[in-house]
GROMACS .gro file of C-alpha atoms in nm:
model
  397
    1UNK     CA    1   0.079   1.180  -1.557
    2UNK     CA    2   0.258   0.874  -1.697
    3UNK     CA    3   0.305   0.595  -1.448
    4UNK     CA    4   0.621   0.388  -1.508
    5UNK     CA    5   0.443   0.085  -1.361
    6UNK     CA    6   0.192   0.099  -1.649
    7UNK     CA    7   0.459  -0.075  -1.861
    8UNK     CA    8   0.471  -0.376  -1.625
    9UNK     CA    9   0.405  -0.716  -1.775
   10UNK     CA   10   0.094  -0.817  -1.581
   11UNK     CA   11  -0.090  -1.148  -1.615
   12UNK     CA   12  -0.394  -1.082  -1.832
   13UNK     CA   13  -0.703  -1.283  -1.741
   14UNK     CA   14  -1.051  -1.163  -1.838
   15UNK     CA   15  -1.299  -1.036  -1.580
   16UNK     CA   16  -1.580  -1.291  -1.574
   17UNK     CA   17  -1.898  -1.264  -1.368
   18UNK     CA   18  -2.017  -1.602  -1.236
   19UNK     CA   19  -2.381  -1.581  -1.131
   20UNK     CA   20  -2.709  -1.770  -1.158
   21UNK     CA   21  -2.871  -1.442  -1.257
   22UNK     CA   22  -2.850  -1.227  -1.568
   23UNK     CA   23  -2.891  -0.847  -1.585
   24UNK     CA   24  -3.264  -0.769  -1.562
   25UNK     CA   25  -3.503  -0.476  -1.539
   26UNK     CA   26  -3.316  -0.147  -1.586
   27UNK     CA   27  -2.974  -0.314  -1.549
   28UNK     CA   28  -2.900  -0.406  -1.917
   29UNK     CA   29  -2.977  -0.051  -2.033
   30UNK     CA   30  -2.773   0.100  -1.746
   31UNK     CA   31  -2.470  -0.123  -1.820
   32UNK     CA   32  -2.482  -0.048  -2.195
   33UNK     CA   33  -2.529   0.327  -2.140
   34UNK     CA   34  -2.251   0.364  -1.881
   35UNK     CA   35  -2.009   0.151  -2.087
   36UNK     CA   36  -2.080   0.361  -2.399
   37UNK     CA   37  -2.028   0.688  -2.210
   38UNK     CA   38  -1.703   0.569  -2.054
   39UNK     CA   39  -1.572   0.448  -2.391
   40UNK     CA   40  -1.665   0.789  -2.533
   41UNK     CA   41  -1.432   0.946  -2.275
   42UNK     CA   42  -1.680   1.086  -2.022
   43UNK     CA   43  -1.502   1.131  -1.690
   44UNK     CA   44  -1.802   1.132  -1.453
   45UNK     CA   45  -2.108   0.907  -1.473
   46UNK     CA   46  -2.373   0.862  -1.201
   47UNK     CA   47  -2.558   0.535  -1.133
   48UNK     CA   48  -2.873   0.597  -0.926
   49UNK     CA   49  -3.060   0.323  -0.743
   50UNK     CA   50  -3.229   0.250  -0.413
   51UNK     CA   51  -3.084   0.004  -0.161
   52UNK     CA   52  -3.108  -0.356  -0.280
   53UNK     CA   53  -3.160  -0.275  -0.649
   54UNK     CA   54  -2.841  -0.452  -0.762
   55UNK     CA   55  -2.592  -0.166  -0.804
   56UNK     CA   56  -2.303  -0.393  -0.696
   57UNK     CA   57  -2.400  -0.658  -0.953
   58UNK     CA   58  -2.440  -0.387  -1.218
   59UNK     CA   59  -2.089  -0.263  -1.135
   60UNK     CA   60  -1.947  -0.617  -1.168
   61UNK     CA   61  -2.114  -0.664  -1.509
   62UNK     CA   62  -1.985  -0.320  -1.613
   63UNK     CA   63  -1.628  -0.415  -1.518
   64UNK     CA   64  -1.673  -0.742  -1.713
   65UNK     CA   65  -1.793  -0.540  -2.014
   66UNK     CA   66  -1.505  -0.287  -2.001
   67UNK     CA   67  -1.229  -0.531  -1.891
   68UNK     CA   68  -1.048  -0.264  -1.690
   69UNK     CA   69  -0.898  -0.278  -1.337
   70UNK     CA   70  -1.128  -0.104  -1.087
   71UNK     CA   71  -1.107   0.076  -0.754
   72UNK     CA   72  -1.432   0.079  -0.555
   73UNK     CA   73  -1.430   0.336  -0.272
   74UNK     CA   74  -1.667   0.299   0.024
   75UNK     CA   75  -1.721   0.540   0.317
   76UNK     CA   76  -1.627   0.293   0.594
   77UNK     CA   77  -1.463  -0.044   0.665
   78UNK     CA   78  -1.790  -0.227   0.726
   79UNK     CA   79  -1.945  -0.131   0.394
   80UNK     CA   80  -1.612  -0.198   0.218
   81UNK     CA   81  -1.604  -0.552   0.367
   82UNK     CA   82  -1.964  -0.612   0.259
   83UNK     CA   83  -1.887  -0.496  -0.098
   84UNK     CA   84  -1.568  -0.706  -0.113
   85UNK     CA   85  -1.769  -1.016  -0.014
   86UNK     CA   86  -2.030  -0.944  -0.284
   87UNK     CA   87  -1.768  -0.885  -0.555
   88UNK     CA   88  -1.578  -1.203  -0.458
   89UNK     CA   89  -1.897  -1.402  -0.511
   90UNK     CA   90  -1.960  -1.235  -0.848
   91UNK     CA   91  -1.596  -1.246  -0.969
   92UNK     CA   92  -1.459  -1.569  -0.812
   93UNK     CA   93  -1.187  -1.619  -1.077
   94UNK     CA   94  -1.046  -1.267  -1.050
   95UNK     CA   95  -0.848  -1.081  -0.783
   96UNK     CA   96  -1.098  -0.900  -0.560
   97UNK     CA   97  -0.895  -0.724  -0.290
   98UNK     CA   98  -0.976  -0.533   0.031
   99UNK     CA   99  -0.771  -0.225   0.125
  100UNK     CA  100  -0.859  -0.034   0.443
  101UNK     CA  101  -0.669   0.104   0.742
  102UNK     CA  102  -0.503  -0.186   0.925
  103UNK     CA  103  -0.547  -0.036   1.272
  104UNK     CA  104  -0.787  -0.190   1.523
  105UNK     CA  105  -0.698   0.102   1.748
  106UNK     CA  106  -0.508   0.418   1.652
  107UNK     CA  107  -0.398   0.714   1.862
  108UNK     CA  108  -0.205   0.951   1.635
  109UNK     CA  109   0.104   1.135   1.752
  110UNK     CA  110  -0.001   1.478   1.882
  111UNK     CA  111   0.105   1.770   2.103
  112UNK     CA  112  -0.123   1.994   2.311
  113UNK     CA  113   0.067   2.323   2.371
  114UNK     CA  114  -0.177   2.462   2.629
  115UNK     CA  115  -0.102   2.181   2.875
  116UNK     CA  116   0.244   2.091   2.737
  117UNK     CA  117   0.121   1.736   2.673
  118UNK     CA  118   0.289   1.514   2.416
  119UNK     CA  119   0.082   1.212   2.309
  120UNK     CA  120   0.292   0.938   2.156
  121UNK     CA  121   0.156   0.740   1.864
  122UNK     CA  122  -0.013   0.425   1.989
  123UNK     CA  123  -0.180   0.164   1.775
  124UNK     CA  124  -0.290  -0.194   1.746
  125UNK     CA  125  -0.244  -0.346   1.400
  126UNK     CA  126  -0.477  -0.613   1.264
  127UNK     CA  127  -0.241  -0.860   1.096
  128UNK     CA  128  -0.505  -1.005   0.865
  129UNK     CA  129  -0.605  -0.661   0.734
  130UNK     CA  130  -0.235  -0.578   0.688
  131UNK     CA  131  -0.198  -0.898   0.483
  132UNK     CA  132  -0.495  -0.796   0.268
  133UNK     CA  133  -0.337  -0.453   0.203
  134UNK     CA  134  -0.014  -0.617   0.085
  135UNK     CA  135  -0.218  -0.867  -0.117
  136UNK     CA  136  -0.389  -0.574  -0.294
  137UNK     CA  137  -0.061  -0.409  -0.401
  138UNK     CA  138   0.086  -0.749  -0.495
  139UNK     CA  139  -0.214  -0.825  -0.721
  140UNK     CA  140  -0.206  -0.478  -0.880
  141UNK     CA  141   0.160  -0.519  -0.978
  142UNK     CA  142   0.133  -0.874  -1.112
  143UNK     CA  143  -0.206  -0.894  -1.290
  144UNK     CA  144  -0.474  -0.683  -1.461
  145UNK     CA  145  -0.794  -0.857  -1.355
  146UNK     CA  146  -0.801  -0.672  -1.021
  147UNK     CA  147  -1.089  -0.503  -0.841
  148UNK     CA  148  -0.990  -0.335  -0.512
  149UNK     CA  149  -1.255  -0.233  -0.258
  150UNK     CA  150  -1.109   0.042  -0.037
  151UNK     CA  151  -1.199   0.303   0.220
  152UNK     CA  152  -1.060   0.659   0.201
  153UNK     CA  153  -0.747   0.502   0.351
  154UNK     CA  154  -0.639   0.456  -0.013
  155UNK     CA  155  -0.555   0.829  -0.050
  156UNK     CA  156  -0.302   0.818   0.236
  157UNK     CA  157   0.070   0.807   0.160
  158UNK     CA  158   0.215   0.470   0.064
  159UNK     CA  159   0.567   0.383  -0.050
  160UNK     CA  160   0.656   0.440  -0.415
  161UNK     CA  161   0.547   0.149  -0.639
  162UNK     CA  162   0.863   0.168  -0.850
  163UNK     CA  163   1.089   0.115  -0.546
  164UNK     CA  164   0.855  -0.162  -0.424
  165UNK     CA  165   0.904  -0.343  -0.756
  166UNK     CA  166   1.279  -0.273  -0.773
  167UNK     CA  167   1.331  -0.431  -0.428
  168UNK     CA  168   1.132  -0.744  -0.518
  169UNK     CA  169   1.323  -1.075  -0.506
  170UNK     CA  170   1.265  -1.284  -0.818
  171UNK     CA  171   1.320  -1.660  -0.785
  172UNK     CA  172   1.331  -1.904  -1.076
  173UNK     CA  173   1.409  -2.277  -1.081
  174UNK     CA  174   1.760  -2.325  -1.225
  175UNK     CA  175   1.882  -1.975  -1.134
  176UNK     CA  176   2.206  -1.937  -0.940
  177UNK     CA  177   2.211  -1.730  -0.620
  178UNK     CA  178   2.441  -1.771  -0.321
  179UNK     CA  179   2.235  -1.871  -0.017
  180UNK     CA  180   2.380  -1.600   0.210
  181UNK     CA  181   2.314  -1.339  -0.060
  182UNK     CA  182   1.949  -1.452  -0.076
  183UNK     CA  183   1.918  -1.420   0.304
  184UNK     CA  184   2.072  -1.071   0.295
  185UNK     CA  185   1.827  -0.963   0.026
  186UNK     CA  186   1.534  -1.088   0.236
  187UNK     CA  187   1.659  -0.891   0.538
  188UNK     CA  188   1.700  -0.582   0.314
  189UNK     CA  189   1.329  -0.594   0.226
  190UNK     CA  190   1.228  -0.609   0.595
  191UNK     CA  191   1.186  -0.986   0.642
  192UNK     CA  192   1.308  -1.121   0.977
  193UNK     CA  193   1.485  -1.452   1.031
  194UNK     CA  194   1.305  -1.665   1.290
  195UNK     CA  195   1.381  -2.037   1.293
  196UNK     CA  196   1.136  -2.105   1.579
  197UNK     CA  197   0.820  -1.897   1.534
  198UNK     CA  198   0.734  -1.904   1.163
  199UNK     CA  199   0.479  -1.632   1.083
  200UNK     CA  200   0.411  -1.371   0.813
  201UNK     CA  201   0.707  -1.145   0.743
  202UNK     CA  202   0.964  -1.403   0.859
  203UNK     CA  203   1.186  -1.670   0.702
  204UNK     CA  204   1.369  -1.972   0.839
  205UNK     CA  205   1.670  -2.170   0.720
  206UNK     CA  206   1.733  -2.543   0.746
  207UNK     CA  207   2.048  -2.642   0.562
  208UNK     CA  208   1.989  -2.590   0.189
  209UNK     CA  209   1.617  -2.523   0.243
  210UNK     CA  210   1.489  -2.167   0.292
  211UNK     CA  211   1.122  -2.112   0.383
  212UNK     CA  212   0.964  -1.768   0.352
  213UNK     CA  213   0.621  -1.651   0.471
  214UNK     CA  214   0.535  -1.353   0.245
  215UNK     CA  215   0.330  -1.084   0.423
  216UNK     CA  216   0.060  -1.095   0.153
  217UNK     CA  217   0.009  -1.474   0.139
  218UNK     CA  218  -0.189  -1.721   0.348
  219UNK     CA  219   0.069  -1.995   0.281
  220UNK     CA  220   0.452  -1.993   0.298
  221UNK     CA  221   0.692  -2.085   0.017
  222UNK     CA  222   0.992  -2.318   0.020
  223UNK     CA  223   1.315  -2.279  -0.175
  224UNK     CA  224   1.524  -2.595  -0.208
  225UNK     CA  225   1.881  -2.537  -0.322
  226UNK     CA  226   2.161  -2.758  -0.447
  227UNK     CA  227   2.477  -2.561  -0.380
  228UNK     CA  228   2.402  -2.215  -0.518
  229UNK     CA  229   2.134  -2.333  -0.763
  230UNK     CA  230   1.759  -2.313  -0.698
  231UNK     CA  231   1.642  -2.672  -0.747
  232UNK     CA  232   1.274  -2.650  -0.646
  233UNK     CA  233   1.013  -2.387  -0.553
  234UNK     CA  234   0.702  -2.499  -0.362
  235UNK     CA  235   0.394  -2.351  -0.200
  236UNK     CA  236   0.329  -2.509   0.143
  237UNK     CA  237   0.022  -2.554   0.361
  238UNK     CA  238   0.062  -2.308   0.650
  239UNK     CA  239  -0.035  -2.565   0.918
  240UNK     CA  240   0.079  -2.907   0.796
  241UNK     CA  241   0.376  -2.799   0.583
  242UNK     CA  242   0.244  -3.024   0.304
  243UNK     CA  243   0.348  -2.921  -0.049
  244UNK     CA  244   0.040  -2.777  -0.223
  245UNK     CA  245   0.202  -2.722  -0.561
  246UNK     CA  246   0.537  -2.662  -0.729
  247UNK     CA  247   0.620  -2.338  -0.909
  248UNK     CA  248   0.876  -2.255  -1.176
  249UNK     CA  249   0.898  -1.888  -1.078
  250UNK     CA  250   0.809  -1.679  -0.771
  251UNK     CA  251   0.824  -1.315  -0.667
  252UNK     CA  252   0.883  -1.210  -0.307
  253UNK     CA  253   0.764  -0.853  -0.256
  254UNK     CA  254   0.891  -0.642   0.040
  255UNK     CA  255   0.740  -0.687   0.387
  256UNK     CA  256   0.680  -0.311   0.407
  257UNK     CA  257   0.550  -0.056   0.158
  258UNK     CA  258   0.824   0.179   0.283
  259UNK     CA  259   1.141   0.018   0.152
  260UNK     CA  260   1.440   0.181  -0.010
  261UNK     CA  261   1.763   0.055  -0.163
  262UNK     CA  262   2.099   0.146  -0.004
  263UNK     CA  263   2.160   0.432  -0.252
  264UNK     CA  264   1.814   0.581  -0.205
  265UNK     CA  265   1.834   0.546   0.175
  266UNK     CA  266   2.180   0.710   0.184
  267UNK     CA  267   2.047   1.001  -0.023
  268UNK     CA  268   1.739   1.028   0.204
  269UNK     CA  269   1.953   1.033   0.520
  270UNK     CA  270   2.173   1.307   0.372
  271UNK     CA  271   1.862   1.513   0.289
  272UNK     CA  272   1.718   1.463   0.640
  273UNK     CA  273   2.048   1.575   0.798
  274UNK     CA  274   2.049   1.894   0.589
  275UNK     CA  275   1.687   1.971   0.679
  276UNK     CA  276   1.762   1.901   1.047
  277UNK     CA  277   2.049   2.150   1.056
  278UNK     CA  278   1.840   2.417   0.880
  279UNK     CA  279   1.546   2.368   1.115
  280UNK     CA  280   1.760   2.361   1.433
  281UNK     CA  281   1.927   2.682   1.311
  282UNK     CA  282   1.583   2.846   1.274
  283UNK     CA  283   1.481   2.745   1.628
  284UNK     CA  284   1.809   2.868   1.778
  285UNK     CA  285   1.784   3.199   1.595
  286UNK     CA  286   1.439   3.251   1.752
  287UNK     CA  287   1.566   3.151   2.096
  288UNK     CA  288   1.361   2.828   2.099
  289UNK     CA  289   1.640   2.618   2.249
  290UNK     CA  290   1.412   2.351   2.395
  291UNK     CA  291   1.251   2.288   2.054
  292UNK     CA  292   1.595   2.280   1.887
  293UNK     CA  293   1.731   2.025   2.136
  294UNK     CA  294   1.415   1.813   2.117
  295UNK     CA  295   1.422   1.800   1.736
  296UNK     CA  296   1.794   1.718   1.719
  297UNK     CA  297   1.763   1.437   1.975
  298UNK     CA  298   1.455   1.274   1.817
  299UNK     CA  299   1.573   1.301   1.456
  300UNK     CA  300   1.929   1.182   1.532
  301UNK     CA  301   1.788   0.868   1.695
  302UNK     CA  302   1.569   0.800   1.389
  303UNK     CA  303   1.867   0.851   1.156
  304UNK     CA  304   2.079   0.602   1.352
  305UNK     CA  305   1.799   0.344   1.331
  306UNK     CA  306   1.766   0.400   0.955
  307UNK     CA  307   2.142   0.359   0.906
  308UNK     CA  308   2.163   0.042   1.116
  309UNK     CA  309   1.827  -0.127   1.050
  310UNK     CA  310   1.706   0.029   0.724
  311UNK     CA  311   1.391   0.151   0.900
  312UNK     CA  312   1.268   0.327   1.215
  313UNK     CA  313   0.945   0.389   1.406
  314UNK     CA  314   0.748   0.652   1.216
  315UNK     CA  315   0.962   0.620   0.901
  316UNK     CA  316   0.660   0.740   0.700
  317UNK     CA  317   0.730   1.090   0.836
  318UNK     CA  318   1.047   1.091   0.624
  319UNK     CA  319   0.874   0.954   0.313
  320UNK     CA  320   0.932   1.276   0.117
  321UNK     CA  321   1.309   1.226   0.143
  322UNK     CA  322   1.288   0.851   0.078
  323UNK     CA  323   1.069   0.905  -0.231
  324UNK     CA  324   1.296   1.196  -0.336
  325UNK     CA  325   1.000   1.434  -0.371
  326UNK     CA  326   0.997   1.813  -0.366
  327UNK     CA  327   0.831   1.986  -0.066
  328UNK     CA  328   0.455   2.014  -0.114
  329UNK     CA  329   0.430   1.748  -0.385
  330UNK     CA  330   0.162   1.478  -0.339
  331UNK     CA  331   0.268   1.146  -0.186
  332UNK     CA  332   0.239   0.811  -0.358
  333UNK     CA  333  -0.077   0.623  -0.260
  334UNK     CA  334  -0.268   0.310  -0.361
  335UNK     CA  335  -0.395   0.483  -0.678
  336UNK     CA  336  -0.034   0.500  -0.807
  337UNK     CA  337  -0.022   0.117  -0.804
  338UNK     CA  338  -0.303   0.101  -1.063
  339UNK     CA  339  -0.238   0.111  -1.439
  340UNK     CA  340  -0.344   0.438  -1.604
  341UNK     CA  341  -0.668   0.305  -1.754
  342UNK     CA  342  -0.833   0.197  -1.427
  343UNK     CA  343  -1.193   0.274  -1.339
  344UNK     CA  344  -1.298   0.445  -1.013
  345UNK     CA  345  -1.636   0.362  -0.857
  346UNK     CA  346  -1.743   0.569  -0.553
  347UNK     CA  347  -2.014   0.407  -0.341
  348UNK     CA  348  -2.236   0.629  -0.122
  349UNK     CA  349  -2.071   0.928  -0.291
  350UNK     CA  350  -2.263   1.182  -0.082
  351UNK     CA  351  -2.065   1.052   0.221
  352UNK     CA  352  -1.738   0.939   0.059
  353UNK     CA  353  -1.657   1.249  -0.149
  354UNK     CA  354  -1.674   1.495   0.147
  355UNK     CA  355  -1.447   1.255   0.343
  356UNK     CA  356  -1.183   1.279   0.069
  357UNK     CA  357  -1.177   1.658   0.101
  358UNK     CA  358  -1.170   1.657   0.483
  359UNK     CA  359  -0.880   1.413   0.524
  360UNK     CA  360  -0.603   1.659   0.433
  361UNK     CA  361  -0.709   1.948   0.659
  362UNK     CA  362  -0.750   1.735   0.972
  363UNK     CA  363  -0.411   1.571   0.922
  364UNK     CA  364  -0.232   1.901   0.846
  365UNK     CA  365  -0.349   2.089   1.158
  366UNK     CA  366  -0.224   1.811   1.391
  367UNK     CA  367   0.113   1.781   1.218
  368UNK     CA  368   0.163   2.159   1.205
  369UNK     CA  369   0.160   2.170   1.586
  370UNK     CA  370   0.419   1.888   1.604
  371UNK     CA  371   0.646   2.067   1.356
  372UNK     CA  372   0.613   2.407   1.529
  373UNK     CA  373   0.720   2.260   1.865
  374UNK     CA  374   1.018   2.055   1.745
  375UNK     CA  375   0.867   1.707   1.755
  376UNK     CA  376   0.895   1.657   1.378
  377UNK     CA  377   1.079   1.801   1.080
  378UNK     CA  378   0.872   2.004   0.829
  379UNK     CA  379   0.908   1.703   0.593
  380UNK     CA  380   0.647   1.526   0.810
  381UNK     CA  381   0.386   1.762   0.661
  382UNK     CA  382   0.434   1.581   0.328
  383UNK     CA  383   0.339   1.244   0.479
  384UNK     CA  384  -0.028   1.311   0.426
  385UNK     CA  385  -0.343   1.213   0.241
  386UNK     CA  386  -0.405   1.362  -0.102
  387UNK     CA  387  -0.575   1.698  -0.133
  388UNK     CA  388  -0.907   1.682  -0.316
  389UNK     CA  389  -0.761   1.851  -0.628
  390UNK     CA  390  -0.469   1.603  -0.635
  391UNK     CA  391  -0.713   1.314  -0.603
  392UNK     CA  392  -0.914   1.445  -0.901
  393UNK     CA  393  -0.598   1.471  -1.114
  394UNK     CA  394  -0.517   1.101  -1.056
  395UNK     CA  395  -0.860   0.975  -1.160
  396UNK     CA  396  -0.905   0.899  -1.532
  397UNK     CA  397  -1.276   0.801  -1.523
   0.00000   0.00000   0.00000
């Protein structure tokens, strides 16, 4: 599969391990052997080693040798955080990112037919982990020296990378852009104006100065304008507001991975309306009037929110229409943000690989009940993790 984002102009900096130690013992032979086998086109290579034998360091030296972006999958958040810390120490000059589920607490939407109990989705989002997720996709789209440590969360549906790039706001010193047009574009990509409480995902305006706090950054940016011309771009300290450095060019990526332009959103809404009428017709034909009424009421509310606000609660359940995918086709996920030649490393594979296979079935059985009882359109079934076979197809080596 050819990824259009593989043609992106990414900053190319070499992977460089910084360590007081050099490969020792079995490590030099292992690095040379694995590198040779990968260059020869082998798709699966196993690195065996007991705990504490330096497999993480060996992986870092291997990535340095091959100079290819890498995805390291771990079986849980704790191990992923530990690996990310180790790789950041070994690769301090490269982008080592952390991509796991951003929920501190998560109760998925569900329906229990036997007791007629509907359980609404309830969750608590960890803002720092959400920032790190956005930081990972931002790094993948702007540079090549990226190593992402992720949990199996990375096979869950994510917005399409092409739309994410297309909605990006590019700023360059000397460019002309009307201030109100800039503000509208920021609102279109899910940023909120807040002149009082300045936090991630918001922007504020003071005369000819616009300050934006990108969701993936630890510091905000300032745009100083003279009329309709961008005069200065600066990175600010998030507490003191002190200028840390000036930039000639900046990219502001969307505040959500699920963003769509007006044309794509209009097409998605039309598709959802057609599916709604078909599904309501099916329920009415079977005499399931309660389910028909429930589905019409819930979906109509979501459609109104999408038309007015460009988003709605649970918009990911309509991702198939927004991405313009056929029913049953795999969703976009973090793997689609990587260039085609990336390297996959699976840690604790005896635990992680079975997790990958189990994710789809557990998700599908819960959603099937919601769809059968009129809580969701059938399109919600396509907001899902990858099936194991789909995952295998996306992995080069």
